[in-house]
Short mmCIF file of C-alpha atoms and ligand atoms in Angstrom, two decimals:
data_model
loop_
_atom_site.label_atom_id
_atom_site.label_comp_id
_atom_site.label_asym_id
_atom_site.label_seq_id
_atom_site.Cartn_x
_atom_site.Cartn_y
_atom_site.Cartn_z
CA MET Q 1 -65.60 0.01 -49.99
CA ILE Q 2 -63.38 1.70 -52.53
CA LEU Q 3 -63.40 -1.27 -54.92
CA ASP Q 4 -67.19 -1.26 -55.23
CA HIS Q 5 -67.26 2.47 -55.65
CA LEU Q 6 -64.60 2.42 -58.39
CA LYS Q 7 -66.40 -0.48 -60.07
CA SER Q 8 -69.58 1.52 -60.20
CA ILE Q 9 -67.77 4.63 -61.53
CA PHE Q 10 -66.13 2.58 -64.27
CA THR Q 11 -69.49 1.32 -65.58
CA HIS Q 12 -70.08 4.87 -66.83
CA PHE Q 13 -67.04 4.57 -69.10
CA ASP Q 14 -67.23 1.04 -70.44
CA LYS Q 15 -70.33 -1.13 -70.22
CA SER Q 16 -68.81 -4.09 -72.07
CA ASP Q 17 -66.01 -4.63 -69.56
CA ALA Q 18 -65.78 -4.32 -65.76
CA LEU Q 19 -63.23 -3.12 -63.26
CA ALA Q 20 -61.58 -6.11 -61.57
CA SER Q 21 -58.83 -4.61 -59.38
CA TYR Q 22 -57.21 -1.32 -58.51
CA LYS Q 23 -54.07 0.15 -57.02
CA GLU Q 24 -53.87 3.69 -55.71
CA LEU Q 25 -51.04 5.79 -57.18
CA ALA Q 26 -50.30 8.11 -54.31
CA SER Q 27 -47.63 10.41 -55.74
CA GLY Q 28 -49.99 13.30 -56.65
CA HIS Q 29 -50.81 15.95 -54.06
CA ILE Q 30 -54.24 16.99 -55.32
CA ASN Q 31 -56.29 14.37 -57.22
CA ASP Q 32 -57.01 10.72 -56.36
CA THR Q 33 -55.44 8.45 -58.96
CA TYR Q 34 -55.91 4.71 -59.44
CA LEU Q 35 -54.32 2.23 -61.79
CA ILE Q 36 -57.13 -0.17 -62.58
CA LYS Q 37 -57.34 -3.48 -64.38
CA THR Q 38 -60.49 -4.78 -66.02
CA GLU Q 39 -61.84 -8.32 -66.36
CA ASN Q 40 -60.62 -8.25 -69.97
CA GLU Q 41 -57.15 -7.40 -68.60
CA VAL Q 42 -57.07 -3.86 -69.92
CA SER Q 43 -55.30 -1.29 -67.73
CA TYR Q 44 -56.50 2.27 -67.30
CA ILE Q 45 -55.80 5.25 -65.09
CA LEU Q 46 -58.98 6.30 -63.29
CA GLN Q 47 -58.84 9.70 -61.67
CA ARG Q 48 -61.04 11.78 -59.41
CA ILE Q 49 -60.33 15.44 -60.04
CA ASN Q 50 -60.23 17.67 -56.97
CA HIS Q 51 -62.91 20.25 -57.73
CA GLY Q 52 -61.98 22.28 -54.64
CA VAL Q 53 -58.67 23.07 -56.34
CA PHE Q 54 -59.82 22.97 -59.96
CA LYS Q 55 -62.95 25.16 -60.08
CA ASP Q 56 -63.89 24.38 -63.70
CA VAL Q 57 -63.38 20.65 -64.16
CA PRO Q 58 -65.18 20.37 -67.54
CA GLY Q 59 -62.89 23.20 -68.73
CA LEU Q 60 -59.85 21.34 -67.43
CA ILE Q 61 -60.96 18.14 -69.17
CA SER Q 62 -61.51 19.96 -72.45
CA ASN Q 63 -58.03 21.55 -72.12
CA LYS Q 64 -56.36 18.20 -71.80
CA THR Q 65 -58.34 16.48 -74.53
CA PHE Q 66 -57.56 19.40 -76.89
CA VAL Q 67 -53.87 19.09 -76.08
CA SER Q 68 -53.91 15.34 -76.80
CA GLN Q 69 -55.71 15.94 -80.11
CA HIS Q 70 -53.10 18.52 -81.07
CA LEU Q 71 -50.21 16.21 -80.15
CA LEU Q 72 -51.82 13.37 -82.13
CA LYS Q 73 -51.89 15.59 -85.21
CA LYS Q 74 -48.30 16.74 -84.75
CA LEU Q 75 -47.05 13.19 -84.32
CA SER Q 76 -49.29 11.59 -86.95
CA HIS Q 77 -46.22 10.40 -88.90
CA LEU Q 78 -45.53 7.86 -86.13
CA PRO Q 79 -46.90 4.31 -86.32
CA ALA Q 80 -50.15 3.85 -84.32
CA SER Q 81 -48.47 1.58 -81.76
CA GLU Q 82 -45.91 4.29 -81.00
CA LEU Q 83 -48.44 7.10 -81.01
CA LYS Q 84 -50.38 5.35 -78.23
CA ARG Q 85 -47.28 5.52 -76.05
CA ARG Q 86 -46.43 9.13 -76.86
CA VAL Q 87 -49.79 10.83 -76.32
CA LEU Q 88 -52.31 10.51 -73.47
CA SER Q 89 -55.52 8.94 -74.68
CA PHE Q 90 -58.76 9.75 -72.83
CA VAL Q 91 -61.77 7.45 -72.69
CA PRO Q 92 -65.21 9.03 -73.18
CA ALA Q 93 -68.03 8.23 -70.76
CA SER Q 94 -71.29 6.83 -72.16
CA THR Q 95 -72.64 10.41 -72.30
CA GLY Q 96 -69.95 11.20 -74.89
CA LEU Q 97 -68.24 13.57 -72.45
CA TYR Q 98 -64.70 12.84 -71.30
CA TYR Q 99 -65.74 12.83 -67.65
CA HIS Q 100 -68.40 11.38 -65.38
CA LEU Q 101 -70.02 13.50 -62.67
CA ASP Q 102 -71.15 11.26 -59.80
CA SER Q 103 -73.99 11.83 -57.32
CA ASP Q 104 -71.54 13.36 -54.80
CA LYS Q 105 -70.57 15.97 -57.42
CA ASN Q 106 -67.18 14.37 -57.98
CA TYR Q 107 -65.67 14.42 -61.46
CA TRP Q 108 -63.94 11.30 -62.80
CA ASN Q 109 -61.88 10.75 -65.93
CA VAL Q 110 -60.22 7.73 -67.50
CA MET Q 111 -57.02 7.42 -69.52
CA VAL Q 112 -55.50 4.45 -71.26
CA PHE Q 113 -52.54 3.18 -69.23
CA ILE Q 114 -49.19 3.29 -71.05
CA HIS Q 115 -47.56 -0.10 -70.54
CA ASP Q 116 -43.85 -0.77 -70.05
CA SER Q 117 -43.20 2.77 -68.93
CA ILE Q 118 -41.18 3.97 -65.96
CA THR Q 119 -41.57 7.00 -63.69
CA TYR Q 120 -39.10 8.41 -61.18
CA GLU Q 121 -39.54 10.42 -57.99
CA ALA Q 122 -35.84 11.30 -58.04
CA VAL Q 123 -33.11 10.90 -60.67
CA THR Q 124 -30.01 8.76 -60.21
CA ASP Q 125 -28.72 8.74 -63.78
CA GLU Q 126 -27.42 11.66 -65.86
CA ASN Q 127 -28.99 10.23 -68.99
CA VAL Q 128 -32.46 10.39 -67.40
CA ALA Q 129 -31.86 14.10 -66.76
CA TYR Q 130 -30.86 14.58 -70.41
CA GLU Q 131 -33.87 12.64 -71.71
CA GLY Q 132 -36.17 14.56 -69.36
CA GLY Q 133 -34.89 17.85 -70.78
CA LYS Q 134 -35.38 16.59 -74.30
CA LEU Q 135 -38.96 15.51 -73.66
CA ILE Q 136 -40.00 18.73 -71.90
CA GLY Q 137 -38.37 20.75 -74.69
CA ASN Q 138 -40.18 18.63 -77.25
CA PHE Q 139 -43.52 19.18 -75.49
CA LEU Q 140 -42.99 22.95 -75.68
CA ASN Q 141 -42.08 22.66 -79.37
CA LEU Q 142 -45.06 20.53 -80.23
CA THR Q 143 -47.47 22.87 -78.47
CA ASN Q 144 -45.81 26.01 -79.88
CA ASP Q 145 -48.42 26.37 -82.65
CA PHE Q 146 -51.33 25.24 -80.48
CA ASP Q 147 -54.18 27.75 -80.38
CA ALA Q 148 -54.02 28.91 -76.76
CA SER Q 149 -57.34 30.73 -77.09
CA VAL Q 150 -59.21 27.39 -76.76
CA LEU Q 151 -57.62 26.84 -73.34
CA ILE Q 152 -59.11 28.03 -70.10
CA ASP Q 153 -56.90 29.25 -67.25
CA VAL Q 154 -57.41 26.19 -65.05
CA ILE Q 155 -55.98 27.96 -62.02
CA PRO Q 156 -55.72 31.70 -62.63
CA LYS Q 157 -52.35 33.23 -61.60
CA PHE Q 158 -51.00 29.74 -60.91
CA HIS Q 159 -47.34 30.80 -61.09
CA ASP Q 160 -47.82 34.49 -60.48
CA MET Q 161 -45.35 35.50 -57.78
CA SER Q 162 -47.30 38.53 -56.52
CA PHE Q 163 -50.42 36.37 -56.14
CA ARG Q 164 -48.45 33.71 -54.22
CA PHE Q 165 -47.07 36.46 -51.96
CA GLU Q 166 -50.59 37.75 -51.34
CA GLN Q 167 -51.67 34.27 -50.27
CA PHE Q 168 -48.56 33.99 -48.08
CA ASN Q 169 -49.27 37.34 -46.41
CA ASP Q 170 -52.87 36.32 -45.73
CA ALA Q 171 -51.62 33.07 -44.23
CA LEU Q 172 -49.21 35.00 -41.98
CA LYS Q 173 -52.14 37.01 -40.63
CA ASN Q 174 -54.27 33.97 -39.86
CA ALA Q 175 -51.68 31.38 -38.78
CA SER Q 176 -51.52 29.94 -35.27
CA THR Q 177 -48.68 31.26 -33.11
CA GLU Q 178 -47.32 27.73 -32.91
CA ARG Q 179 -47.05 27.29 -36.67
CA LEU Q 180 -45.71 30.83 -37.06
CA SER Q 181 -42.86 30.14 -34.69
CA GLN Q 182 -42.12 26.77 -36.31
CA ALA Q 183 -41.91 28.52 -39.69
CA GLN Q 184 -40.08 31.69 -38.57
CA ASN Q 185 -36.63 30.98 -40.07
CA TYR Q 186 -38.23 30.27 -43.42
CA ILE Q 187 -40.45 33.34 -43.27
CA ASP Q 188 -37.23 35.37 -42.98
CA ILE Q 189 -35.74 33.63 -46.04
CA VAL Q 190 -38.87 34.43 -48.04
CA ASP Q 191 -38.42 38.12 -47.18
CA ASP Q 192 -34.76 38.08 -48.19
CA LEU Q 193 -35.49 36.59 -51.61
CA LYS Q 194 -38.63 38.57 -52.38
CA GLU Q 195 -37.19 41.07 -54.85
CA GLU Q 196 -35.09 38.62 -56.86
CA MET Q 197 -38.03 36.23 -57.10
CA HIS Q 198 -40.16 38.85 -58.87
CA ILE Q 199 -37.68 39.56 -61.70
CA ILE Q 200 -39.10 37.00 -64.12
CA GLN Q 201 -42.68 38.07 -63.49
CA TYR Q 202 -41.77 41.70 -64.21
CA LEU Q 203 -40.09 40.70 -67.49
CA LYS Q 204 -43.24 38.76 -68.41
CA GLU Q 205 -45.48 41.72 -67.54
CA ALA Q 206 -43.24 44.05 -69.56
CA GLY Q 207 -43.74 41.76 -72.57
CA LYS Q 208 -40.04 40.86 -72.69
CA ILE Q 209 -40.76 37.18 -72.16
CA LYS Q 210 -43.25 35.57 -74.50
CA THR Q 211 -46.41 33.82 -73.32
CA ARG Q 212 -46.66 30.27 -74.69
CA VAL Q 213 -48.63 27.11 -74.03
CA THR Q 214 -46.95 25.49 -71.03
CA HIS Q 215 -47.54 22.35 -69.00
CA ASN Q 216 -47.05 23.94 -65.58
CA ASP Q 217 -46.34 20.75 -63.63
CA THR Q 218 -43.23 19.30 -65.28
CA LYS Q 219 -41.90 17.52 -62.22
CA ILE Q 220 -39.93 14.34 -62.89
CA SER Q 221 -42.80 12.08 -61.78
CA ASN Q 222 -44.87 13.52 -64.64
CA ILE Q 223 -42.37 12.34 -67.26
CA LEU Q 224 -42.77 8.78 -68.54
CA PHE Q 225 -39.69 6.91 -69.75
CA ASP Q 226 -39.51 3.71 -71.75
CA GLN Q 227 -37.55 0.63 -70.68
CA GLU Q 228 -34.39 2.07 -72.27
CA ASN Q 229 -34.86 5.31 -70.30
CA LYS Q 230 -35.80 7.31 -73.38
CA GLY Q 231 -38.38 10.03 -72.70
CA LEU Q 232 -41.79 8.81 -73.81
CA CYS Q 233 -44.67 11.05 -72.80
CA VAL Q 234 -45.40 14.01 -70.53
CA ILE Q 235 -48.37 13.06 -68.35
CA ASP Q 236 -50.70 14.97 -66.00
CA THR Q 237 -51.79 17.65 -68.45
CA ASP Q 238 -54.33 19.04 -65.94
CA THR Q 239 -52.49 22.35 -65.67
CA VAL Q 240 -51.72 23.00 -69.35
CA MET Q 241 -52.43 26.69 -69.99
CA PRO Q 242 -50.66 29.81 -71.19
CA GLY Q 243 -47.42 30.53 -69.35
CA ILE Q 244 -43.72 31.15 -69.89
CA VAL Q 245 -40.87 28.76 -70.72
CA HIS Q 246 -39.24 29.30 -67.32
CA TYR Q 247 -42.10 27.56 -65.52
CA ASP Q 248 -41.62 24.29 -67.34
CA PHE Q 249 -37.85 24.48 -67.51
CA GLY Q 250 -37.69 25.35 -63.81
CA ASP Q 251 -40.16 22.86 -62.39
CA ALA Q 252 -38.37 20.00 -64.12
CA ILE Q 253 -35.00 21.21 -62.80
CA ARG Q 254 -36.54 21.49 -59.32
CA THR Q 255 -37.17 17.77 -59.22
CA ILE Q 256 -34.51 16.36 -61.57
CA CYS Q 257 -31.59 18.14 -59.87
CA ASN Q 258 -32.74 17.47 -56.31
CA THR Q 259 -30.56 14.63 -55.02
CA ALA Q 260 -33.49 13.57 -52.81
CA ASN Q 261 -37.28 13.35 -53.01
CA GLU Q 262 -39.39 16.48 -52.57
CA ASP Q 263 -40.35 15.52 -49.01
CA GLU Q 264 -37.04 14.09 -47.79
CA GLN Q 265 -36.62 15.22 -44.18
CA ASN Q 266 -32.87 14.69 -43.89
CA LEU Q 267 -31.68 17.93 -45.44
CA ASP Q 268 -28.10 16.66 -45.70
CA LEU Q 269 -29.39 14.48 -48.52
CA VAL Q 270 -30.93 17.43 -50.36
CA ASN Q 271 -28.48 19.03 -52.77
CA PHE Q 272 -28.55 20.58 -56.22
CA ASN Q 273 -26.90 18.25 -58.75
CA ILE Q 274 -25.15 20.50 -61.27
CA THR Q 275 -24.20 17.56 -63.51
CA TYR Q 276 -27.87 16.68 -63.94
CA TYR Q 277 -28.61 20.36 -64.55
CA LYS Q 278 -26.12 20.47 -67.43
CA ALA Q 279 -27.45 17.22 -68.87
CA TYR Q 280 -31.03 18.52 -68.67
CA VAL Q 281 -30.05 21.85 -70.27
CA LYS Q 282 -28.38 20.02 -73.14
CA GLY Q 283 -31.48 17.94 -73.83
CA PHE Q 284 -33.83 20.89 -73.38
CA LEU Q 285 -31.95 23.43 -75.51
CA GLY Q 286 -31.27 20.83 -78.19
CA GLU Q 287 -35.03 20.92 -78.76
CA THR Q 288 -35.91 24.54 -78.04
CA LYS Q 289 -32.99 26.85 -78.66
CA ASN Q 290 -34.21 28.08 -82.05
CA ALA Q 291 -37.61 28.92 -80.59
CA LEU Q 292 -36.27 30.89 -77.61
CA SER Q 293 -35.07 34.50 -77.49
CA GLN Q 294 -31.74 35.40 -75.89
CA ILE Q 295 -33.50 37.00 -72.95
CA GLU Q 296 -35.51 33.81 -72.35
CA ILE Q 297 -32.34 31.69 -72.48
CA ASP Q 298 -30.36 34.05 -70.24
CA HIS Q 299 -33.05 33.83 -67.57
CA LEU Q 300 -33.39 30.04 -67.47
CA PRO Q 301 -31.14 29.65 -64.39
CA LEU Q 302 -33.19 32.30 -62.56
CA GLY Q 303 -36.31 30.50 -63.82
CA ALA Q 304 -35.12 27.34 -62.04
CA LYS Q 305 -34.45 29.20 -58.81
CA THR Q 306 -37.81 30.99 -59.07
CA MET Q 307 -39.78 27.78 -59.59
CA ILE Q 308 -38.14 26.10 -56.60
CA PHE Q 309 -38.92 29.20 -54.56
CA ILE Q 310 -42.56 29.32 -55.62
CA MET Q 311 -43.05 25.72 -54.47
CA ALA Q 312 -41.26 26.46 -51.18
CA LEU Q 313 -43.54 29.46 -50.71
CA ARG Q 314 -46.70 27.48 -51.54
CA PHE Q 315 -45.77 24.61 -49.17
CA LEU Q 316 -44.95 27.12 -46.42
CA THR Q 317 -48.21 29.00 -47.03
CA ASP Q 318 -50.20 25.78 -46.81
CA PHE Q 319 -48.42 24.84 -43.59
CA LEU Q 320 -49.41 28.24 -42.11
CA ASN Q 321 -52.98 27.61 -43.33
CA ASP Q 322 -53.12 24.27 -41.43
CA ASP Q 323 -52.71 22.15 -44.60
CA LYS Q 324 -55.84 23.05 -46.52
CA TYR Q 325 -54.51 22.61 -50.06
CA TYR Q 326 -51.99 19.79 -50.40
CA LYS Q 327 -52.55 16.24 -49.22
CA THR Q 328 -50.33 15.61 -46.20
CA LYS Q 329 -49.35 12.40 -44.44
CA TYR Q 330 -48.31 13.89 -41.07
CA ALA Q 331 -48.52 17.23 -39.22
CA MET Q 332 -45.20 18.71 -40.33
CA HIS Q 333 -45.34 17.39 -43.90
CA ASN Q 334 -45.81 20.76 -45.62
CA LEU Q 335 -43.13 22.42 -43.48
CA ASP Q 336 -40.74 19.57 -44.31
CA ARG Q 337 -41.49 20.02 -48.01
CA ALA Q 338 -40.83 23.76 -47.72
CA LYS Q 339 -37.56 23.18 -45.81
CA ASN Q 340 -36.49 20.73 -48.49
CA GLN Q 341 -37.09 23.30 -51.24
CA PHE Q 342 -35.29 26.07 -49.32
CA LYS Q 343 -32.30 23.77 -48.83
CA LEU Q 344 -32.34 23.08 -52.56
CA ILE Q 345 -32.29 26.85 -53.27
CA GLU Q 346 -29.33 27.25 -50.92
CA SER Q 347 -27.40 24.51 -52.69
CA LEU Q 348 -28.35 25.88 -56.13
CA THR Q 349 -27.22 29.38 -55.11
CA GLN Q 350 -23.79 28.07 -54.20
CA GLN Q 351 -23.43 26.73 -57.74
CA TYR Q 352 -25.26 29.54 -59.49
CA GLU Q 353 -22.36 30.72 -61.64
CA ALA Q 354 -21.92 27.28 -63.13
CA MET Q 355 -25.59 27.37 -64.18
CA THR Q 356 -25.11 30.26 -66.64
CA ILE Q 357 -26.14 29.06 -70.07
CA ASN Q 358 -23.40 29.23 -72.68
CA SER Q 359 -23.17 27.90 -76.20
CA SER Q 360 -21.09 24.87 -75.21
CA MET Q 361 -24.02 23.61 -73.12
CA SER Q 362 -26.37 22.84 -75.98
CA ASN Q 363 -24.07 21.69 -78.82
C1 GN1 H 1 -49.20 19.49 -57.16
O1 GN1 H 1 -51.00 17.04 -57.54
P1 GN1 H 1 -49.73 17.11 -58.29
O2 GN1 H 1 -48.70 16.30 -57.58
O3 GN1 H 1 -49.86 16.80 -59.74
C2 GN1 H 1 -49.37 20.93 -57.63
C3 GN1 H 1 -48.13 21.39 -58.37
C4 GN1 H 1 -46.90 21.19 -57.51
C5 GN1 H 1 -46.82 19.76 -57.04
C6 GN1 H 1 -45.67 19.58 -56.09
C7 GN1 H 1 -52.66 21.91 -59.13
O4 GN1 H 1 -49.19 18.65 -58.28
O5 GN1 H 1 -48.24 22.76 -58.69
O6 GN1 H 1 -45.75 21.49 -58.25
O7 GN1 H 1 -48.02 19.36 -56.41
N1 GN1 H 1 -50.54 21.04 -58.48
C8 GN1 H 1 -51.48 21.94 -58.24
O8 GN1 H 1 -45.23 18.28 -56.11
O9 GN1 H 1 -51.41 22.75 -57.33
MG1 MG H 2 -50.25 17.95 -61.42
#
């Protein structure tokens, strides 16, 4: 029984209290996440990290605890009650480590739950898009002087386009004929976009785009808002590592400007919301514009398109691989996710000119 198992895991984190109830939070695609409540009525997030995906879990845990420590220092002017809501706080196990390794070789970690916070799977309010941009921009600012050399590459080449194409090409070779034919139209789209989707990577490799500390999973469901819809805290810092601004800008746009959820099957509902894009850009550049070079700013729209594409490509690759990587709820789930992302690219492309960043967008 899950309850008994979670109870026993929790004893390794707090011996003076006990887990009383749990609720699974099923929005993540990789880890198992539970909101738990203890007998003393304290709420925590208890998480089992997928060590098939994350090969060095202790390294991942030290990355995210380092990031929290850095943010705590940067925000130390805030009152303690506010600080607790702005920075993820990890609970050490009785060993002193910030994880527990169970007898099945599973890694668990615990975070303090941030009360009175809201998350979204899709945005329905322009102000939420603006606040999201502000918070992601602020995260990049706050981590700008963070010593990236203490971070491990949790997933090497995570957003490297050539690497994702290699995986896609391997999947094409090994896929079943049935899945290949179901995916054919989308395989053709991938080919058509291939060159354009490498532009940002080439600029990075040529040293024209700076490497920074980035979050790498800035989807809307990883942004906590307070009851007034002000951005509160960026969560899920599992993938924090060196990267470029376009990853974080783009992955947030991917989810904030999609008029539907990431796995919506009715593609008529999936469109790129340019109003939310402009609101997000305003919030984002308000925080970051002095830290970004002109070439970085000029390529933000392409960064958005590239990040949507990379997710489409990864979902399609996993579909061809018979769903080995992402959690799926039904047979066509990964293909539906890929179709959704390709539809979003199509809608974005129709409005691409209006996405060009100009000075009036940031104020
Ligand atoms: C995965 O597990 P989750 O939901 O935090 C994935 C991200 C994708 C996202 C798509 C380690 O994140 O890269 O953007 O799904 N994380 C990993 O929703 O692959
Ligand atoms: Mg994540």
